Coordinates of C-alpha atoms in Angstrom, one line a residue:
M1 CA 0.0 0.0 0.0
K2 CA 1.7 3.2 -1.2
K3 CA -1.0 5.6 -2.4
I4 CA -3.4 7.1 0.2
A5 CA -6.2 9.7 0.0
I6 CA -7.1 11.9 3.0
I7 CA -10.5 13.7 3.0
G8 CA -10.3 17.0 4.8
A9 CA -7.4 19.4 5.2
G10 CA -8.2 20.7 8.7
T11 CA -6.3 20.0 11.9
M12 CA -6.7 16.2 11.8
G13 CA -6.6 15.8 8.1
N14 CA -3.4 17.7 7.5
G15 CA -1.8 16.0 10.5
I16 CA -2.7 12.6 9.0
A17 CA -1.4 13.7 5.6
H18 CA 1.8 14.9 7.2
T19 CA 2.3 11.5 9.0
F20 CA 1.7 9.4 5.9
A21 CA 3.8 11.6 3.6
Q22 CA 6.7 11.7 6.1
S23 CA 6.5 7.9 6.2
G24 CA 7.0 7.6 2.4
F25 CA 3.4 7.3 1.2
Q26 CA 2.0 9.2 -1.8
V27 CA -0.7 11.3 -0.3
Q28 CA -3.7 12.8 -2.1
L29 CA -5.1 15.5 0.2
I30 CA -8.7 16.4 -0.7
D31 CA -10.9 19.3 0.5
I32 CA -13.7 21.1 -1.3
S33 CA -12.0 24.4 -0.3
Q34 CA -8.8 25.4 -2.0
A35 CA -8.2 27.9 0.9
S36 CA -8.3 25.0 3.4
L37 CA -5.9 23.0 1.3
T38 CA -3.5 25.9 1.2
R39 CA -3.7 26.4 5.0
G40 CA -3.3 22.6 5.5
V41 CA -0.1 22.4 3.4
A42 CA 1.2 25.6 5.2
T43 CA 0.6 23.9 8.5
I44 CA 2.5 20.8 7.4
T45 CA 5.4 23.0 6.2
K46 CA 5.5 24.9 9.5
N47 CA 5.5 21.6 11.5
L48 CA 8.3 20.2 9.3
D49 CA 10.3 23.4 9.9
R50 CA 10.0 22.8 13.6
L51 CA 11.4 19.3 13.2
I52 CA 14.3 20.8 11.3
A53 CA 14.9 23.3 14.1
K54 CA 15.0 20.4 16.5
E55 CA 17.4 18.5 14.2
K56 CA 15.0 15.6 13.9
I57 CA 14.7 15.8 10.1
S58 CA 16.8 17.4 7.3
E59 CA 15.8 19.9 4.6
A60 CA 15.9 17.0 2.2
D61 CA 13.4 15.1 4.4
K62 CA 11.1 18.2 4.4
S63 CA 11.2 18.5 0.6
Q64 CA 10.5 14.8 0.1
T65 CA 7.6 14.9 2.5
L66 CA 6.0 17.9 0.7
N67 CA 6.7 16.3 -2.7
N68 CA 4.7 13.3 -1.5
I69 CA 1.5 15.4 -1.1
T70 CA -0.8 16.3 -4.0
T71 CA -3.9 18.4 -3.4
Y72 CA -7.4 18.0 -5.0
T73 CA -10.7 19.8 -4.6
S74 CA -12.6 16.8 -6.2
I75 CA -13.3 13.5 -4.4
D76 CA -13.7 11.7 -7.8
E77 CA -10.3 12.9 -9.1
G78 CA -8.5 12.4 -5.8
V79 CA -9.5 8.8 -4.9
N80 CA -9.8 6.9 -8.2
D81 CA -6.5 5.1 -7.9
V82 CA -5.8 4.9 -4.2
E83 CA -5.6 1.8 -2.0
L84 CA -6.8 3.5 1.2
V85 CA -9.0 6.5 2.0
V86 CA -8.9 8.1 5.4
E87 CA -11.9 10.5 5.9
A88 CA -11.1 13.3 8.4
A89 CA -14.0 15.7 7.8
T90 CA -16.1 17.5 10.4
E91 CA -17.6 15.3 13.1
N92 CA -21.1 15.3 11.5
I93 CA -23.0 12.1 10.8
D94 CA -24.9 13.4 7.8
L95 CA -21.7 14.8 6.2
K96 CA -19.8 11.5 6.8
L97 CA -22.6 9.4 5.4
N98 CA -22.7 11.5 2.2
I99 CA -18.9 11.3 1.8
F100 CA -18.8 7.6 2.2
K101 CA -21.6 7.2 -0.4
Q102 CA -19.4 9.2 -2.8
L103 CA -16.3 7.2 -1.9
D104 CA -18.0 3.9 -2.5
E105 CA -18.9 5.0 -6.0
A106 CA -15.6 6.7 -6.9
C107 CA -13.1 4.2 -5.4
Q108 CA -11.8 1.0 -6.8
E109 CA -13.5 -2.2 -5.6
N110 CA -10.7 -3.2 -3.2
T111 CA -10.0 0.2 -1.7
I112 CA -10.3 0.3 2.1
L113 CA -12.4 3.1 3.4
A114 CA -11.4 4.4 6.9
T115 CA -12.8 7.2 9.0
N116 CA -11.1 9.2 11.7
T117 CA -14.3 9.7 13.6
S118 CA -13.9 9.8 17.4
S119 CA -17.4 8.7 18.2
I120 CA -19.7 7.9 15.3
S121 CA -20.7 4.3 14.6
I122 CA -18.5 2.6 12.0
T123 CA -21.3 0.1 11.4
Q124 CA -23.7 3.0 10.5
I125 CA -21.1 4.6 8.2
A126 CA -20.4 1.2 6.5
A127 CA -24.1 0.5 5.9
V128 CA -24.3 3.2 3.2
T129 CA -21.6 1.5 1.2
S130 CA -21.5 -1.7 -0.9
R131 CA -18.3 -2.8 0.9
P132 CA -19.1 -2.8 4.7
D133 CA -16.3 -5.4 5.1
K134 CA -13.8 -2.8 4.0
V135 CA -14.9 0.0 6.2
I136 CA -13.0 0.6 9.4
G137 CA -12.2 3.3 12.0
M138 CA -8.7 4.9 12.3
H139 CA -9.0 7.3 15.2
F140 CA -5.8 9.3 15.3
M141 CA -5.0 11.5 18.3
N142 CA -4.2 15.2 18.0
P143 CA -1.5 16.3 17.2
V144 CA -1.2 13.4 14.8
P145 CA 2.5 13.6 13.9
I146 CA 3.4 13.4 17.7
M147 CA 0.8 11.2 19.4
K148 CA 1.5 7.5 19.1
L149 CA -2.0 6.0 19.7
V150 CA -4.4 5.0 16.9
E151 CA -7.7 3.4 17.8
I152 CA -8.6 0.8 15.2
I153 CA -12.3 0.4 15.3
R154 CA -14.0 -2.7 13.8
G155 CA -17.5 -2.2 12.5
Y156 CA -20.0 -5.1 12.7
N157 CA -19.0 -6.4 9.3
T158 CA -15.3 -5.3 9.1
S159 CA -13.2 -8.2 7.9
D160 CA -10.2 -9.7 9.7
D161 CA -8.0 -9.1 6.6
V162 CA -8.9 -5.4 6.6
T163 CA -8.4 -5.1 10.4
N164 CA -5.0 -6.8 10.2
T165 CA -3.9 -4.7 7.2
I166 CA -4.8 -1.4 9.0
M167 CA -3.1 -2.6 12.2
E168 CA 0.1 -3.3 10.4
L169 CA -0.1 -0.1 8.3
S170 CA -0.4 1.9 11.5
K171 CA 2.8 0.4 12.8
T172 CA 4.6 1.4 9.6
L173 CA 3.7 5.0 10.5
G174 CA 5.4 4.6 13.9
K175 CA 2.1 4.4 15.7
I176 CA 0.8 2.0 18.3
P177 CA -2.6 0.6 17.1
V178 CA -5.2 -0.6 19.6
E179 CA -8.1 -2.7 18.3
V180 CA -11.5 -1.8 19.8
N181 CA -15.1 -2.7 18.9
D182 CA -17.8 -0.3 17.6
Y183 CA -19.7 1.3 20.5
P184 CA -20.4 5.0 21.0
G185 CA -17.2 6.9 22.0
F186 CA -15.1 3.7 21.5
V187 CA -12.5 3.6 24.3
A188 CA -10.7 6.9 24.3
N189 CA -13.7 9.2 24.3
R190 CA -16.0 6.9 26.3
I191 CA -13.6 7.4 29.2
L192 CA -12.2 10.9 28.5
M193 CA -15.5 12.8 27.7
P194 CA -17.3 12.0 30.9
M195 CA -14.2 13.2 32.8
L196 CA -14.2 16.5 30.9
N197 CA -18.0 16.8 31.4
E198 CA -17.6 16.2 35.1
S199 CA -14.9 18.8 35.3
I200 CA -17.3 21.3 33.7
E201 CA -20.1 20.2 36.1
T202 CA -17.7 20.9 39.0
L203 CA -17.1 24.4 37.7
Y204 CA -20.9 24.8 37.0
N205 CA -21.7 23.8 40.6
G206 CA -19.2 26.3 42.0
V207 CA -17.0 23.8 43.7
A208 CA -13.8 25.5 42.4
G209 CA -12.6 27.8 39.6
V210 CA -11.1 26.9 36.3
E211 CA -7.4 27.1 37.2
E212 CA -8.1 25.4 40.6
I213 CA -9.8 22.4 38.9
D214 CA -7.0 22.1 36.3
T215 CA -4.3 22.4 39.0
V216 CA -5.8 19.6 41.1
M217 CA -5.8 17.3 38.1
K218 CA -2.3 18.2 36.9
L219 CA -0.6 18.0 40.3
G220 CA -2.8 15.4 41.9
M221 CA -3.4 13.0 39.0
A222 CA -0.3 13.7 37.0
H223 CA -2.2 14.8 33.9
P224 CA 0.0 16.9 31.5
M225 CA -2.9 19.2 30.9
G226 CA -5.9 20.1 33.0
P227 CA -9.3 18.9 31.8
L228 CA -10.8 22.3 31.1
Q229 CA -7.7 23.4 29.2
L230 CA -7.9 20.1 27.3
A231 CA -11.5 20.7 26.5
D232 CA -10.6 24.1 25.1
F233 CA -7.8 22.5 23.0
I234 CA -10.2 19.8 21.6
G235 CA -12.9 22.3 20.9
L236 CA -16.0 22.7 23.1
D237 CA -18.3 22.1 20.1
V238 CA -16.5 18.8 19.4
C239 CA -16.8 17.8 23.1
L240 CA -20.5 18.6 23.0
S241 CA -21.0 16.6 19.7
I242 CA -19.2 13.5 21.1
L243 CA -21.2 13.6 24.4
N244 CA -24.5 13.9 22.4
V245 CA -23.5 10.8 20.3
M246 CA -22.8 8.8 23.5
Y247 CA -26.0 10.1 25.2
D248 CA -28.0 9.1 22.1
G249 CA -26.3 5.8 21.8
F250 CA -26.5 4.7 25.4
K251 CA -29.5 6.6 26.7
N252 CA -27.6 6.9 30.0
P253 CA -27.8 10.3 31.8
K254 CA -24.2 10.1 32.9
Y255 CA -23.3 11.1 29.3
A256 CA -25.7 14.1 29.2
P257 CA -23.6 17.2 28.5
C258 CA -23.4 19.8 31.3
P259 CA -25.7 22.9 30.7
L260 CA -22.7 25.2 31.0
L261 CA -21.0 23.4 28.1
V262 CA -24.2 23.7 26.0
N263 CA -24.5 27.4 26.7
M264 CA -20.8 28.1 26.0
V265 CA -21.1 26.4 22.6
R266 CA -24.3 28.4 21.8
A267 CA -22.5 31.6 22.7
G268 CA -19.6 30.7 20.4
K269 CA -17.1 30.2 23.2
L270 CA -15.4 27.1 21.6
G271 CA -12.0 27.2 23.1
V272 CA -8.7 27.8 21.3
K273 CA -10.3 27.9 17.8
S274 CA -12.6 30.8 18.7
G275 CA -10.1 32.6 21.0
E276 CA -12.1 32.0 24.2
G277 CA -13.4 29.1 26.1
F278 CA -12.6 28.3 29.7
Y279 CA -9.4 30.4 29.1
D280 CA -8.8 33.5 27.0
Y281 CA -6.7 32.9 23.9
S282 CA -7.3 36.3 22.3
E283 CA -4.4 38.4 20.9
S284 CA -5.0 41.0 23.6
R285 CA -4.5 38.4 26.3
K286 CA -1.3 37.1 24.6
A287 CA 0.0 40.7 24.5
E288 CA -0.8 41.1 28.2
K289 CA 1.2 38.0 29.0
V290 CA 4.2 39.2 27.0
S291 CA 4.1 42.7 28.7
K292 CA 4.0 41.1 32.1
Q293 CA 7.1 39.1 31.3
F294 CA 9.1 42.3 30.5
S295 CA 7.6 44.5 33.2

C-alpha cells in the first residue's frame, strides 16, 4: 500500500497527511476548499520546519515529505487510484454518510475506506456502502505527527483481513494501534469525555474555579494538561458533539452534557479555535502576558 487519500485538510486531516507523507506514502489530500488545502499544506510545512529546528529531520526530508503530497478539490479525481482513503471531515454524521456514499462509487472495488471519527458508529457509516467489510475506523490522536496511539475500530462487518492490514499499516507510521469494537465513543472518548464533562459540572456547581480544577488534576493526578484546558484544546463544540453521540447511543444520563457546556457552545465560546473558552486565547491576552514578562 503506497497511495493514500485523505479527506479534509483541517487539523486532523493535515496531521494525518503529514504523517503518511513523512513515512514515504504518496498522499492525495482532498478538500472542497482550496483555501483549506493551502492552509493545510502551510501547517504541514510549518511543522516540518519545527522538526528541522530540533534537528529531527533534514531539509531533504522536508522536501521529500512535501513532494509526497498532492492536493485536490474533487473527491472523484483524488480517490480513483488509491488503496486506502482516510476520511477526516467534520464530526457530523450526515456529512460523513454523504462522503462515504461518494467514496463507495468513486473508489476501486478493493479500496479500504477508513474514518477518523472519534465517536460515530463505524457500522452505521459502513451501511451506506456496498463494501461494509472494507470500512474501518482509524481514530488518530491530536497532534497526529506526535501522538502514538491510533484506535482501530472494527464495524460489525469489518473483515479480519482489513483489520490486520490497517493494524500493520499503523505500525509502519510509527504508531501503536489498539483494536476496539464499535460502541459509542469507542474507548478513548468513552472514558475521556465523561471526565471532561464532570470537570465542567464541577465548575458549574461552584466547587472550584477553572485554574483550581485544572491544577488539582495536573498536580494530583499527573495529567499533563488540566481537563478544562484540554476541552478548550479539543474544541467545546467537538466535546458537545461527542457527548451527544454517546448520550443518544447509550440513553444513559451520565453522558448528558453539562448545561454550561451547552451554553458556551451556543455563545460561540469554543476554546482555542474561537479565541475564548474556559481560558482567554485572544491576541490582547497574549500581548498582556508578554508585557508582564518584561515589566
